[in-house]
Coordinates of C-alpha atoms in Angstrom, one line a residue:
Chain A
X129 CA -5.2 1.6 -25.4
X130 CA -8.2 0.3 -27.3
X131 CA -6.4 -3.0 -27.8
X132 CA -5.5 -3.3 -24.2
X133 CA -9.2 -2.8 -23.1
X134 CA -10.4 -5.3 -25.7
X135 CA -7.8 -7.8 -24.6
X136 CA -8.9 -7.4 -21.0
X137 CA -12.6 -7.8 -21.9
X138 CA -11.9 -11.0 -23.8
X139 CA -9.9 -12.4 -20.9
X140 CA -12.8 -11.6 -18.6
X141 CA -15.2 -13.9 -20.4
X142 CA -13.6 -17.3 -19.7
X143 CA -13.0 -16.3 -16.0
X144 CA -16.7 -15.4 -15.6
X145 CA -17.7 -18.7 -17.2
X146 CA -15.5 -20.6 -14.8
X147 CA -16.8 -18.6 -11.9
X148 CA -20.4 -19.7 -12.9
X149 CA -19.2 -23.3 -13.2
X150 CA -17.5 -23.1 -9.8
X151 CA -20.6 -21.6 -8.1
X152 CA -22.9 -24.1 -9.7
X153 CA -20.7 -27.0 -8.6
X154 CA -20.3 -25.8 -5.0
X155 CA -24.1 -25.3 -4.6
X156 CA -24.9 -28.6 -6.4
X157 CA -23.5 -30.5 -3.4
X158 CA -25.5 -28.6 -0.9
X159 CA -27.5 -30.9 1.4
X160 CA -31.3 -30.5 1.2
X161 CA -33.9 -31.4 -1.4
X162 CA -35.5 -28.5 -3.3
X163 CA -38.6 -30.5 -4.0
X164 CA -39.1 -31.0 -0.3
X165 CA -38.6 -27.2 0.3
X166 CA -41.2 -26.4 -2.4
X167 CA -43.9 -28.9 -1.3
X168 CA -43.3 -28.9 2.4
X169 CA -43.3 -31.9 4.8
X170 CA -46.7 -33.1 3.8
X171 CA -45.8 -34.1 0.3
X172 CA -45.9 -37.8 -0.7
X173 CA -42.9 -39.6 -2.2
X174 CA -44.6 -39.7 -5.6
X175 CA -45.2 -35.9 -5.6
X176 CA -41.6 -35.3 -4.6
X177 CA -40.3 -37.4 -7.4
X178 CA -42.6 -35.7 -9.9
X179 CA -41.5 -32.3 -8.7
X180 CA -37.8 -33.3 -9.0
X181 CA -38.4 -34.4 -12.6
X182 CA -40.3 -31.2 -13.4
X183 CA -37.4 -29.2 -12.0
X184 CA -34.9 -31.2 -14.0
X185 CA -33.0 -32.3 -10.9
X186 CA -33.0 -36.0 -11.9
X187 CA -30.8 -35.2 -15.0
X188 CA -27.0 -35.9 -14.8
X189 CA -24.8 -33.1 -13.3
X190 CA -23.2 -32.1 -16.6
X191 CA -26.5 -31.7 -18.3
X192 CA -27.8 -29.5 -15.5
X193 CA -24.6 -27.5 -15.5
X194 CA -24.9 -27.0 -19.3
X195 CA -28.5 -25.9 -19.0
X196 CA -27.6 -23.4 -16.2
X197 CA -24.9 -21.9 -18.3
X198 CA -27.1 -21.7 -21.4
X199 CA -30.0 -20.1 -19.5
X200 CA -27.7 -17.6 -17.7
X201 CA -25.3 -16.5 -20.5
X202 CA -27.3 -17.0 -23.7
X203 CA -30.9 -16.4 -22.6
X204 CA -30.1 -14.1 -19.7
X205 CA -32.6 -16.1 -17.5
X206 CA -31.6 -16.6 -13.9
X207 CA -34.4 -19.0 -13.2
X208 CA -37.2 -18.9 -10.6
X209 CA -37.3 -18.9 -6.8
X210 CA -38.1 -22.4 -5.4
X211 CA -40.3 -20.9 -2.7
X212 CA -42.3 -18.1 -4.4
X213 CA -41.8 -18.9 -8.1
X214 CA -40.9 -15.3 -8.7
X215 CA -38.3 -14.7 -11.5
X216 CA -34.8 -14.1 -9.9
X217 CA -33.7 -11.8 -12.7
X218 CA -36.4 -9.2 -12.1
X219 CA -35.9 -9.3 -8.3
X220 CA -32.2 -8.8 -8.8
X221 CA -32.8 -5.9 -11.3
X222 CA -34.9 -4.1 -8.7
X223 CA -32.2 -4.5 -6.0
X224 CA -29.0 -4.1 -7.9
X225 CA -29.1 -0.3 -8.2
X226 CA -29.3 0.0 -4.4
X227 CA -26.4 -2.3 -3.8
X228 CA -24.4 -0.4 -6.5
X229 CA -25.2 3.0 -5.0
X230 CA -24.1 1.7 -1.6
X231 CA -20.9 0.1 -2.9
X232 CA -19.9 2.9 -5.3
X233 CA -20.5 5.6 -2.7
X234 CA -18.4 3.7 -0.2
X235 CA -15.6 3.3 -2.7
X236 CA -15.7 6.9 -3.6
X237 CA -15.5 7.9 0.1
X238 CA -12.8 5.3 0.9
X239 CA -10.5 6.2 -2.0
X240 CA -11.4 9.9 -2.1
X241 CA -10.4 10.3 1.6
X242 CA -8.1 7.4 2.2
X243 CA -5.6 8.0 -0.6
X244 CA -5.0 11.8 0.0
X245 CA -4.9 11.1 3.8
X246 CA -2.2 8.4 3.3
X247 CA -0.2 10.6 1.0
X248 CA -0.2 13.6 3.2
X249 CA 0.6 11.4 6.2
X250 CA 3.6 10.1 4.3
X251 CA 4.8 13.6 3.3
X252 CA 4.6 14.7 6.9
X253 CA 6.0 11.5 8.3
X254 CA 6.2 11.3 12.1
X255 CA 4.4 14.6 12.5
X256 CA 1.3 14.8 14.7
X257 CA -1.1 14.7 11.8
X258 CA 0.6 11.5 10.5
X259 CA 0.4 9.9 14.0
X260 CA -3.3 10.7 14.6
X261 CA -4.4 9.6 11.2
X262 CA -2.4 6.4 11.4
X263 CA -3.9 5.6 14.8
X264 CA -7.4 6.2 13.4
X265 CA -6.5 4.0 10.4
X266 CA -5.2 1.2 12.6
X267 CA -8.5 1.3 14.6
X268 CA -10.4 1.3 11.3
X269 CA -8.8 -1.9 10.1
X270 CA -9.3 -3.6 13.4
X271 CA -13.0 -2.8 14.2
X272 CA -15.4 -5.3 12.6
X273 CA -17.4 -3.5 10.0
X274 CA -20.8 -4.9 11.0
X275 CA -20.1 -4.1 14.7
X276 CA -19.2 -0.5 13.8
X277 CA -22.5 -0.4 11.9
X278 CA -24.3 -1.6 15.0
X279 CA -22.7 1.0 17.1
X280 CA -23.6 3.7 14.6
X281 CA -27.2 2.5 14.7
X282 CA -27.1 2.7 18.5
X283 CA -25.7 6.2 18.5
X284 CA -27.1 8.0 15.5
X285 CA -30.4 6.1 15.0
X286 CA -31.6 5.0 18.4
X287 CA -30.1 7.7 20.7
X288 CA -29.7 10.8 18.5
X289 CA -32.4 9.9 16.0
X290 CA -30.6 11.6 13.1
X291 CA -30.9 8.8 10.7
X292 CA -33.3 5.8 10.3
X293 CA -31.9 2.5 11.5
X294 CA -33.1 0.2 8.7
X295 CA -35.0 0.0 5.5
X296 CA -34.9 2.0 2.3
X297 CA -36.1 5.4 1.2
X298 CA -34.4 8.7 0.4
X299 CA -30.8 9.8 0.9
X300 CA -31.0 9.5 4.7
X301 CA -31.3 5.8 4.5
X302 CA -28.0 5.5 2.7
X303 CA -25.9 7.5 5.1
X304 CA -25.3 5.0 7.9
X305 CA -24.7 2.0 5.7
X306 CA -22.3 3.9 3.5
X307 CA -20.3 5.5 6.3
X308 CA -19.9 2.2 8.2
X309 CA -19.1 0.3 5.0
X310 CA -16.5 2.7 3.8
X311 CA -14.6 3.0 7.1
X312 CA -12.6 -0.2 6.9
X313 CA -11.7 0.4 3.2
X314 CA -10.8 4.0 3.9
X315 CA -8.4 2.9 6.7
X316 CA -6.8 0.2 4.7
X317 CA -6.4 2.5 1.7
X318 CA -4.8 5.2 3.9
X319 CA -2.3 2.8 5.4
X320 CA -1.3 1.3 2.1
X321 CA -1.1 4.7 0.3
X322 CA 1.2 5.9 3.1
X323 CA 3.6 3.0 2.8
X324 CA 3.7 3.2 -1.0
X325 CA 4.4 6.9 -0.8
X326 CA 7.1 6.4 1.8
X327 CA 8.9 3.9 -0.4
X328 CA 8.9 6.3 -3.3
X329 CA 9.9 9.4 -1.3
X330 CA 13.2 7.8 -0.5
X331 CA 14.0 6.9 -4.1
X332 CA 17.1 8.4 -5.8
X333 CA 15.1 10.3 -8.4
X334 CA 13.3 12.2 -5.7
X335 CA 16.6 13.1 -4.1
X336 CA 17.8 14.3 -7.6
X337 CA 14.6 16.3 -8.0
X338 CA 15.2 18.0 -4.7
X339 CA 18.9 18.5 -5.5
X340 CA 18.2 20.3 -8.7
X341 CA 16.2 22.8 -6.7
X342 CA 12.6 22.0 -7.5
X343 CA 10.1 23.3 -5.0
X344 CA 8.8 20.6 -2.5
X345 CA 5.4 20.9 -4.2
X346 CA 6.8 20.1 -7.6
X347 CA 8.9 17.2 -6.2
X348 CA 5.8 15.6 -4.7
X349 CA 3.3 16.3 -7.5
X350 CA 5.6 15.7 -10.5
X351 CA 8.0 13.0 -9.3
X352 CA 6.9 11.2 -6.2
X353 CA 3.1 11.0 -6.7
X354 CA 2.9 9.5 -10.2
X355 CA 5.2 6.7 -9.2
X356 CA 3.5 6.0 -5.9
X357 CA 0.1 5.8 -7.6
X358 CA 0.6 2.5 -9.4
X359 CA 0.9 0.3 -6.3
X360 CA -1.9 2.4 -4.7
X361 CA -4.2 1.5 -7.6
X362 CA -3.2 -2.2 -7.5
X363 CA -4.0 -2.3 -3.8
X364 CA -7.2 -0.4 -4.4
X365 CA -8.4 -3.4 -6.4
X366 CA -8.0 -5.6 -3.3
X367 CA -9.9 -3.1 -1.2
X368 CA -12.8 -3.1 -3.8
X369 CA -13.2 -6.8 -3.1
X370 CA -13.3 -6.2 0.7
X371 CA -15.8 -3.3 0.3
X372 CA -17.9 -5.4 -2.0
X373 CA -17.9 -8.4 0.3
X374 CA -18.5 -6.2 3.3
X375 CA -21.7 -4.8 1.7
X376 CA -23.3 -8.2 1.9
X377 CA -23.0 -8.2 5.7
X378 CA -23.8 -4.5 6.1
X379 CA -27.0 -4.9 4.1
X380 CA -28.1 -7.5 6.7
X381 CA -27.3 -5.2 9.6
X382 CA -29.5 -2.4 8.2
X383 CA -32.2 -4.7 6.6
X384 CA -31.2 -2.9 3.4
X385 CA -33.1 -4.5 0.5
X386 CA -30.1 -5.0 -1.8
X387 CA -28.6 -8.1 -3.4
X388 CA -26.6 -9.1 -0.3
X389 CA -29.7 -9.3 1.9
X390 CA -31.7 -11.1 -0.8
X391 CA -28.9 -13.7 -1.0
X392 CA -28.5 -14.3 2.7
X393 CA -32.2 -14.7 3.2
X394 CA -32.2 -17.2 0.3
X395 CA -29.3 -19.1 1.8
X396 CA -31.2 -19.5 5.1
X397 CA -34.3 -20.7 3.2
X398 CA -32.2 -22.9 0.9
X399 CA -33.6 -21.2 -2.1
X400 CA -30.6 -21.9 -4.4
X401 CA -31.6 -20.4 -7.8
X402 CA -31.6 -17.1 -6.0
X403 CA -28.2 -17.7 -4.4
X404 CA -26.7 -18.7 -7.8
X405 CA -28.2 -15.8 -9.5
X406 CA -27.0 -13.3 -6.9
X407 CA -23.5 -14.7 -6.9
X408 CA -23.1 -14.7 -10.7
X409 CA -24.5 -11.2 -10.8
X410 CA -22.1 -9.9 -8.1
X411 CA -19.2 -11.7 -9.8
X412 CA -20.0 -9.9 -13.1
X413 CA -20.3 -6.5 -11.4
X414 CA -17.1 -7.1 -9.5
X415 CA -15.3 -8.1 -12.7
X416 CA -16.5 -5.0 -14.5
X417 CA -15.2 -2.8 -11.6
X418 CA -11.9 -4.6 -11.6
X419 CA -11.7 -4.0 -15.4
X420 CA -12.1 -0.3 -14.8
X421 CA -9.3 -0.4 -12.1
X422 CA -7.0 -2.2 -14.6
X423 CA -7.7 0.4 -17.3
X424 CA -7.0 3.2 -14.8
X425 CA -3.7 1.4 -14.0
X426 CA -2.8 1.2 -17.6
X427 CA -3.5 4.9 -18.1
X428 CA -1.1 5.7 -15.3
X429 CA 1.6 3.3 -16.3
X430 CA 3.4 4.4 -19.4
X431 CA 5.0 1.0 -19.7
X432 CA 1.7 -0.8 -20.4
X433 CA 0.6 2.0 -22.7
X434 CA 3.9 1.8 -24.7
X435 CA 3.7 -1.9 -25.1
X436 CA 0.3 -1.7 -26.8
X437 CA 1.2 1.2 -28.9
X438 CA 4.4 -0.4 -30.0
X439 CA 2.7 -3.7 -30.9
X440 CA 0.1 -1.8 -32.8
X441 CA 2.9 -0.2 -34.9
X442 CA 4.6 -3.5 -35.4
X443 CA 1.6 -5.1 -37.0
X444 CA 1.2 -2.1 -39.3
X445 CA 4.8 -2.5 -40.4
X446 CA 4.2 -6.2 -41.1
X447 CA 1.2 -5.4 -43.3
X448 CA 3.1 -2.8 -45.2
Chain B
X438 CA 33.8 -24.9 16.7
X439 CA 32.0 -27.7 15.0
X440 CA 30.1 -27.0 11.8
X441 CA 26.7 -27.5 13.5
X442 CA 27.5 -24.9 16.2
X443 CA 28.6 -22.4 13.7
X444 CA 25.4 -22.8 11.7
X445 CA 23.4 -22.3 14.8
X446 CA 25.4 -19.3 15.9
X447 CA 24.7 -17.7 12.5
X448 CA 21.0 -18.4 12.7
X449 CA 20.8 -17.0 16.3
X450 CA 22.6 -13.8 15.5
X451 CA 20.3 -13.2 12.5
X452 CA 17.3 -13.8 14.8
X453 CA 18.9 -11.6 17.5
X454 CA 19.2 -8.7 15.0
X455 CA 15.5 -9.2 14.1
X456 CA 14.4 -9.5 17.7
X457 CA 16.3 -6.4 18.8
X458 CA 14.7 -4.4 16.0
X459 CA 11.3 -5.7 17.0
X460 CA 11.9 -5.0 20.7
X461 CA 12.6 -1.4 20.0
X462 CA 9.2 -1.0 18.3
X463 CA 6.9 0.2 21.2
X464 CA 3.6 -0.4 19.4
X465 CA 4.5 -3.9 18.3
X466 CA 5.5 -4.8 21.9
X467 CA 2.3 -3.3 23.3
X468 CA 0.3 -5.3 20.8
X469 CA 2.2 -8.5 21.6
X470 CA 1.9 -8.2 25.4
X471 CA -1.7 -7.2 25.5
X472 CA -2.5 -10.1 23.1
X473 CA -0.6 -12.5 25.4
X474 CA -2.5 -11.1 28.4
X475 CA -5.8 -11.6 26.6
X476 CA -4.9 -15.2 25.8
X477 CA -3.9 -15.8 29.4
X478 CA -7.2 -14.3 30.6
X479 CA -9.1 -16.4 28.1
X480 CA -7.6 -19.5 29.6
X481 CA -7.9 -18.5 33.2
X482 CA -11.1 -16.5 33.6
X483 CA -13.6 -19.2 32.7
X484 CA -11.9 -21.5 35.3
X485 CA -11.9 -19.1 38.2
X486 CA -15.2 -17.3 37.4
X487 CA -18.1 -18.1 39.8
X488 CA -20.5 -18.4 36.9
X489 CA -20.8 -21.1 34.3
X490 CA -20.7 -19.9 30.7
X491 CA -23.7 -22.1 29.6
X492 CA -25.9 -22.2 32.7
X493 CA -29.2 -20.3 32.5
X494 CA -30.2 -18.1 35.5
X495 CA -33.8 -16.9 35.3
X496 CA -33.3 -14.7 38.3
X497 CA -30.8 -12.4 36.6
X498 CA -32.0 -12.1 33.0
X499 CA -30.7 -9.1 30.8
X500 CA -29.1 -7.2 33.7
X501 CA -27.1 -4.1 33.0
X502 CA -23.4 -4.1 34.0
X503 CA -23.0 -4.1 37.8
X504 CA -20.5 -5.1 40.4
X505 CA -21.8 -8.6 40.5
X506 CA -21.8 -8.9 36.7
X507 CA -19.2 -6.4 35.3
X508 CA -20.4 -6.9 31.7
X509 CA -24.0 -7.6 32.6
X510 CA -25.9 -10.7 31.7
X511 CA -27.6 -11.9 28.5
X512 CA -31.2 -12.8 27.7
X513 CA -30.8 -16.1 29.5
X514 CA -29.2 -14.7 32.6
X515 CA -25.7 -15.9 31.7
X516 CA -22.7 -13.8 32.9
X517 CA -21.4 -11.9 29.9
X518 CA -17.8 -11.5 31.2
X519 CA -17.4 -15.3 31.5
X520 CA -19.0 -15.8 28.1
X521 CA -16.8 -13.2 26.4
X522 CA -13.6 -14.8 27.8
X523 CA -14.9 -18.3 27.1
X524 CA -15.9 -17.3 23.6
X525 CA -12.3 -16.2 22.9
X526 CA -11.3 -19.8 23.1
X527 CA -13.5 -20.5 20.1
X528 CA -12.8 -17.3 18.1
X529 CA -9.1 -17.4 18.5
X530 CA -8.5 -21.1 18.0
X531 CA -10.8 -21.3 15.0
X532 CA -9.1 -18.3 13.4
X533 CA -5.6 -19.7 14.1
X534 CA -6.6 -23.1 12.8
X535 CA -8.0 -21.5 9.6
X536 CA -4.7 -19.6 9.0
X537 CA -2.6 -22.6 9.7
X538 CA -4.7 -24.6 7.2
X539 CA -4.6 -22.0 4.5
X540 CA -0.9 -21.3 5.0
X541 CA 0.0 -24.9 4.7
X542 CA -2.1 -25.6 1.7
X543 CA -0.9 -22.3 0.1
X544 CA 2.7 -23.2 0.9
X545 CA 2.5 -26.7 -0.8
X546 CA 0.7 -25.3 -3.9
X547 CA 2.9 -22.2 -4.0
X548 CA 6.1 -24.1 -3.7
X549 CA 5.1 -26.6 -6.5
X550 CA 3.9 -23.9 -8.9
X551 CA 6.8 -21.6 -8.3
X552 CA 9.5 -24.3 -8.5
X553 CA 8.3 -26.1 -11.6
X554 CA 6.8 -23.2 -13.5
X555 CA 5.6 -23.9 -17.0
X556 CA 2.3 -25.7 -17.6
X557 CA 1.6 -26.6 -14.0
X558 CA 2.1 -23.0 -13.0
X559 CA -0.1 -21.7 -15.8
X560 CA -2.9 -24.0 -14.9
X561 CA -2.8 -23.3 -11.2
X562 CA -2.6 -19.6 -11.7
X563 CA -5.6 -19.6 -14.0
X564 CA -7.5 -21.5 -11.3
X565 CA -6.5 -18.9 -8.8
X566 CA -7.7 -16.2 -11.1
X567 CA -11.2 -17.8 -11.1
X568 CA -11.2 -18.1 -7.3
X569 CA -10.0 -14.5 -6.9
X570 CA -12.7 -13.2 -9.3
X571 CA -15.1 -13.8 -6.4
X572 CA -14.7 -11.4 -3.5
X573 CA -13.4 -13.6 -0.6
X574 CA -16.3 -12.8 1.8
X575 CA -18.7 -13.9 -0.9
X576 CA -16.8 -17.1 -1.5
X577 CA -16.6 -17.8 2.3
X578 CA -20.4 -17.3 2.6
X579 CA -21.2 -19.7 -0.3
X580 CA -18.8 -22.4 0.9
X581 CA -20.1 -22.1 4.4
X582 CA -23.6 -22.4 3.1
X583 CA -22.7 -25.5 1.1
X584 CA -20.8 -27.2 3.8
X585 CA -23.3 -26.5 6.6
X586 CA -22.6 -25.3 10.1
X587 CA -20.0 -26.7 12.5
X588 CA -16.6 -25.7 13.7
X589 CA -14.6 -27.9 11.3
X590 CA -16.6 -26.8 8.3
X591 CA -16.3 -23.1 9.3
X592 CA -12.5 -23.5 9.4
X593 CA -12.4 -24.8 5.9
X594 CA -14.9 -22.1 4.7
X595 CA -12.9 -19.2 6.0
X596 CA -9.5 -20.5 4.9
X597 CA -10.3 -21.1 1.3
X598 CA -10.6 -17.4 0.5
X599 CA -7.1 -16.7 1.7
X600 CA -5.3 -19.6 -0.1
X601 CA -4.8 -17.8 -3.4
X602 CA -3.0 -14.9 -1.7
X603 CA -0.7 -17.2 0.1
X604 CA 0.1 -19.1 -3.1
X605 CA 0.9 -16.0 -5.0
X606 CA 3.2 -14.7 -2.2
X607 CA 5.1 -17.9 -1.8
X608 CA 5.3 -18.5 -5.6
X609 CA 6.9 -15.1 -6.2
X610 CA 9.4 -15.7 -3.4
X611 CA 10.2 -19.3 -4.6
X612 CA 10.8 -18.0 -8.1
X613 CA 13.6 -15.7 -6.7
X614 CA 15.1 -18.4 -4.5
X615 CA 15.1 -20.9 -7.4
X616 CA 17.8 -18.9 -9.1
X617 CA 20.2 -19.0 -6.1
X618 CA 23.6 -20.8 -6.4
X619 CA 23.1 -23.1 -3.4
X620 CA 20.3 -24.7 -5.4
X621 CA 22.6 -25.3 -8.3
X622 CA 25.0 -26.8 -5.8
X623 CA 22.3 -29.0 -4.3
X624 CA 21.4 -30.3 -7.8
X625 CA 25.1 -30.9 -8.6
X626 CA 25.6 -33.1 -5.6
X627 CA 22.5 -35.1 -6.6
X628 CA 19.7 -34.0 -4.3
X629 CA 16.3 -35.2 -5.3
X630 CA 13.7 -32.6 -6.4
X631 CA 11.5 -33.2 -3.3
X632 CA 14.5 -32.6 -1.1
X633 CA 15.5 -29.5 -2.9
X634 CA 12.1 -28.0 -2.6
X635 CA 11.4 -28.8 1.1
X636 CA 15.0 -28.6 2.4
X637 CA 16.2 -25.5 0.5
X638 CA 13.6 -23.6 -1.4
X639 CA 10.8 -23.4 1.1
X640 CA 12.8 -22.6 4.2
X641 CA 14.5 -19.8 2.3
X642 CA 11.3 -18.4 0.8
X643 CA 8.7 -18.4 3.5
X644 CA 9.7 -15.3 5.4
X645 CA 7.2 -13.0 3.6
X646 CA 4.5 -15.4 4.9
X647 CA 5.3 -14.5 8.6
X648 CA 3.9 -11.1 8.3
X649 CA 1.0 -12.1 6.0
X650 CA 0.0 -14.9 8.4
X651 CA 0.0 -12.6 11.5
X652 CA -2.2 -10.1 9.7
X653 CA -4.1 -13.1 8.3
X654 CA -5.1 -14.2 11.9
X655 CA -6.4 -10.7 12.5
X656 CA -8.4 -10.7 9.2
X657 CA -9.7 -14.2 9.9
X658 CA -11.1 -13.2 13.3
X659 CA -13.0 -10.4 11.6
X660 CA -14.3 -12.7 8.8
X661 CA -15.3 -15.4 11.3
X662 CA -17.2 -12.9 13.3
X663 CA -19.0 -11.5 10.2
X664 CA -19.9 -15.0 9.1
X665 CA -21.3 -16.1 12.4
X666 CA -23.2 -12.8 12.7
X667 CA -25.2 -13.4 9.5
X668 CA -26.2 -16.8 10.8
X669 CA -23.6 -19.1 9.1
X670 CA -20.4 -20.4 10.6
X671 CA -20.6 -21.0 14.4
X672 CA -24.1 -20.9 15.8
X673 CA -25.4 -19.8 19.2
X674 CA -25.4 -21.0 22.0
X675 CA -21.7 -21.5 21.3
X676 CA -20.2 -18.4 22.8
X677 CA -18.1 -17.4 19.8
X678 CA -17.9 -13.6 19.6
X679 CA -19.7 -13.3 16.3
X680 CA -22.3 -15.8 17.3
X681 CA -22.9 -13.9 20.6
X682 CA -23.4 -10.7 18.6
X683 CA -25.8 -12.6 16.3
X684 CA -27.8 -13.9 19.2
X685 CA -28.1 -10.5 20.8
X686 CA -28.9 -8.5 17.6
X687 CA -32.5 -8.0 18.7
X688 CA -31.5 -6.3 21.9
X689 CA -29.6 -3.3 20.5
X690 CA -32.3 -0.8 21.6
X691 CA -32.9 -2.1 25.1
X692 CA -29.7 -3.9 26.2
X693 CA -26.8 -2.5 24.1
X694 CA -24.3 -3.9 26.6
X695 CA -24.9 -7.4 25.1
X696 CA -23.6 -6.2 21.8
X697 CA -20.9 -3.8 23.0
X698 CA -18.7 -6.2 24.9
X699 CA -18.3 -9.1 22.5
X700 CA -17.5 -6.5 19.8
X701 CA -14.8 -4.9 22.0
X702 CA -13.1 -8.2 22.4
X703 CA -13.0 -8.7 18.6
X704 CA -11.7 -5.2 18.1
X705 CA -9.0 -5.4 20.8
X706 CA -7.6 -8.8 19.7
X707 CA -7.5 -7.7 16.1
X708 CA -5.9 -4.4 17.0
X709 CA -3.2 -6.1 19.0
X710 CA -2.4 -8.6 16.1
X711 CA -2.3 -5.7 13.6
X712 CA 0.1 -3.7 15.8
X713 CA 2.3 -6.7 16.2
X714 CA 2.1 -7.5 12.5
X715 CA 3.1 -3.9 11.6
X716 CA 6.1 -4.2 13.9
X717 CA 7.1 -7.6 12.3
X718 CA 6.9 -6.1 8.9
X719 CA 9.1 -3.2 9.8
X720 CA 11.6 -5.4 11.6
X721 CA 11.8 -7.8 8.6
X722 CA 12.0 -5.0 6.1
X723 CA 13.7 -2.1 7.7
X724 CA 13.9 0.0 4.6
X725 CA 10.3 1.2 5.2
X726 CA 11.1 2.5 8.7
X727 CA 12.4 6.1 9.1

């Protein structure tokens, strides 16, 4: 297992580097002049040119790219905001925990409720519980996340006054963003878990297990579930991306001071060092979470485990 | 019977089996008919409506729903019912265009990478890994920020994120088709590589794309709305559903009807497409049903 984890971490590094290159390249071609943004419309041509040189914007593309990669990955410096001059790294460090809490809480809810819901629905296929939960799940994947959030604000914050509608503070401030963010992921997860389970439940080995007289509980827990879990984990990876992306929009609905809101504000102000820093940071966080999903997958799939244990043994044999 | 007729008869019967299966699925049919009704209304309502979708009316600003204005009016006195239906023209056609774009680009890349395999495949797949390492909403936001606002740019921005999925789906399917005997036969009678790919491999491999594209339109409508809501993509005063929500975000407390109706239009159209897509999947792959 250690070898598998190590291999996946090593694979992650070039991908992240390429992500940083891709992001830098996309944002390099953005219209608008940073010097103009910093100095305002009253600046003279000479001042603008001086500022561009000071920022290093007159250097060739590849030199700028190299400098960006060096600063980001070797010196861990994400640069400074064009507008305020505040270091981006510190600002992100202050906001990242909130975004993480929001994202992780939503994931826990989405998987913790969605997977068992889908599995029970599949076991009682066509029963009333199955029907009701699948109708709710269908609604869940069809309602726009941010609109659901707005409706939650309308009902629970403005009408009932149970929770605050925006900002940050204690536990209460996280409830509405988390619930509205998890809903879509929960619904998707329930639908996918149900179809994975349905596929497995009809397999020959499940029929065999029933035929040899195992109790229904044992058939499900020992034979069906472990096999259904692999596709469920794979699809959970896709859902993570959706929840993660959704959090950017949700943060804006609730004026929630996390990375997503910081980034969108920066995009509207054309403050690109912030945008670059946020995207690279989000990509790293996302990569780490995907790595954890992959490890969970490997733990549940004896084929992957066996491959790495065998190859380990082989090298030992060679050495001996 | 001539050979051409026989071929057509075979194709028709296969389609008939599929269509019969789909017709028996009540949910799928409800989804399809409601969606078609919505499309018809989107075409007709703005024409017959007594109100103009863009004309301000200072006398009827921010009215609650009434008989005169069933959905109420917005902050500039425009009739929301007319605007919601008119906005559907933007939301639906932009989403459809984006899916067509990503599906065609994905098909070309997927066919090439699946058919040739080897180094081309390895390089393209690594590139897709990089793109997929960024959550697609995030990628859409950045591309949209880089390209600027406008309908054509929005179409590109929302389609890029779904290209890798299409490529992977078609690639897998092409790799299975590649092993078929009729391709060996095609090679034996001297078909060119291009002809083999476009005439035999792609038509026999693209059926998984039907379901994914139907669901893709639904997903794209949601993405487009979210993008416009945060101020990128389509901008107010264009009555695209997400842009309408974005323009009315300040009125949630006092005039919630301005935010409820456009959102309902998004939810209903996406729901219909999802119901139809579920039915399509079951009809194409009946082993999941019952």
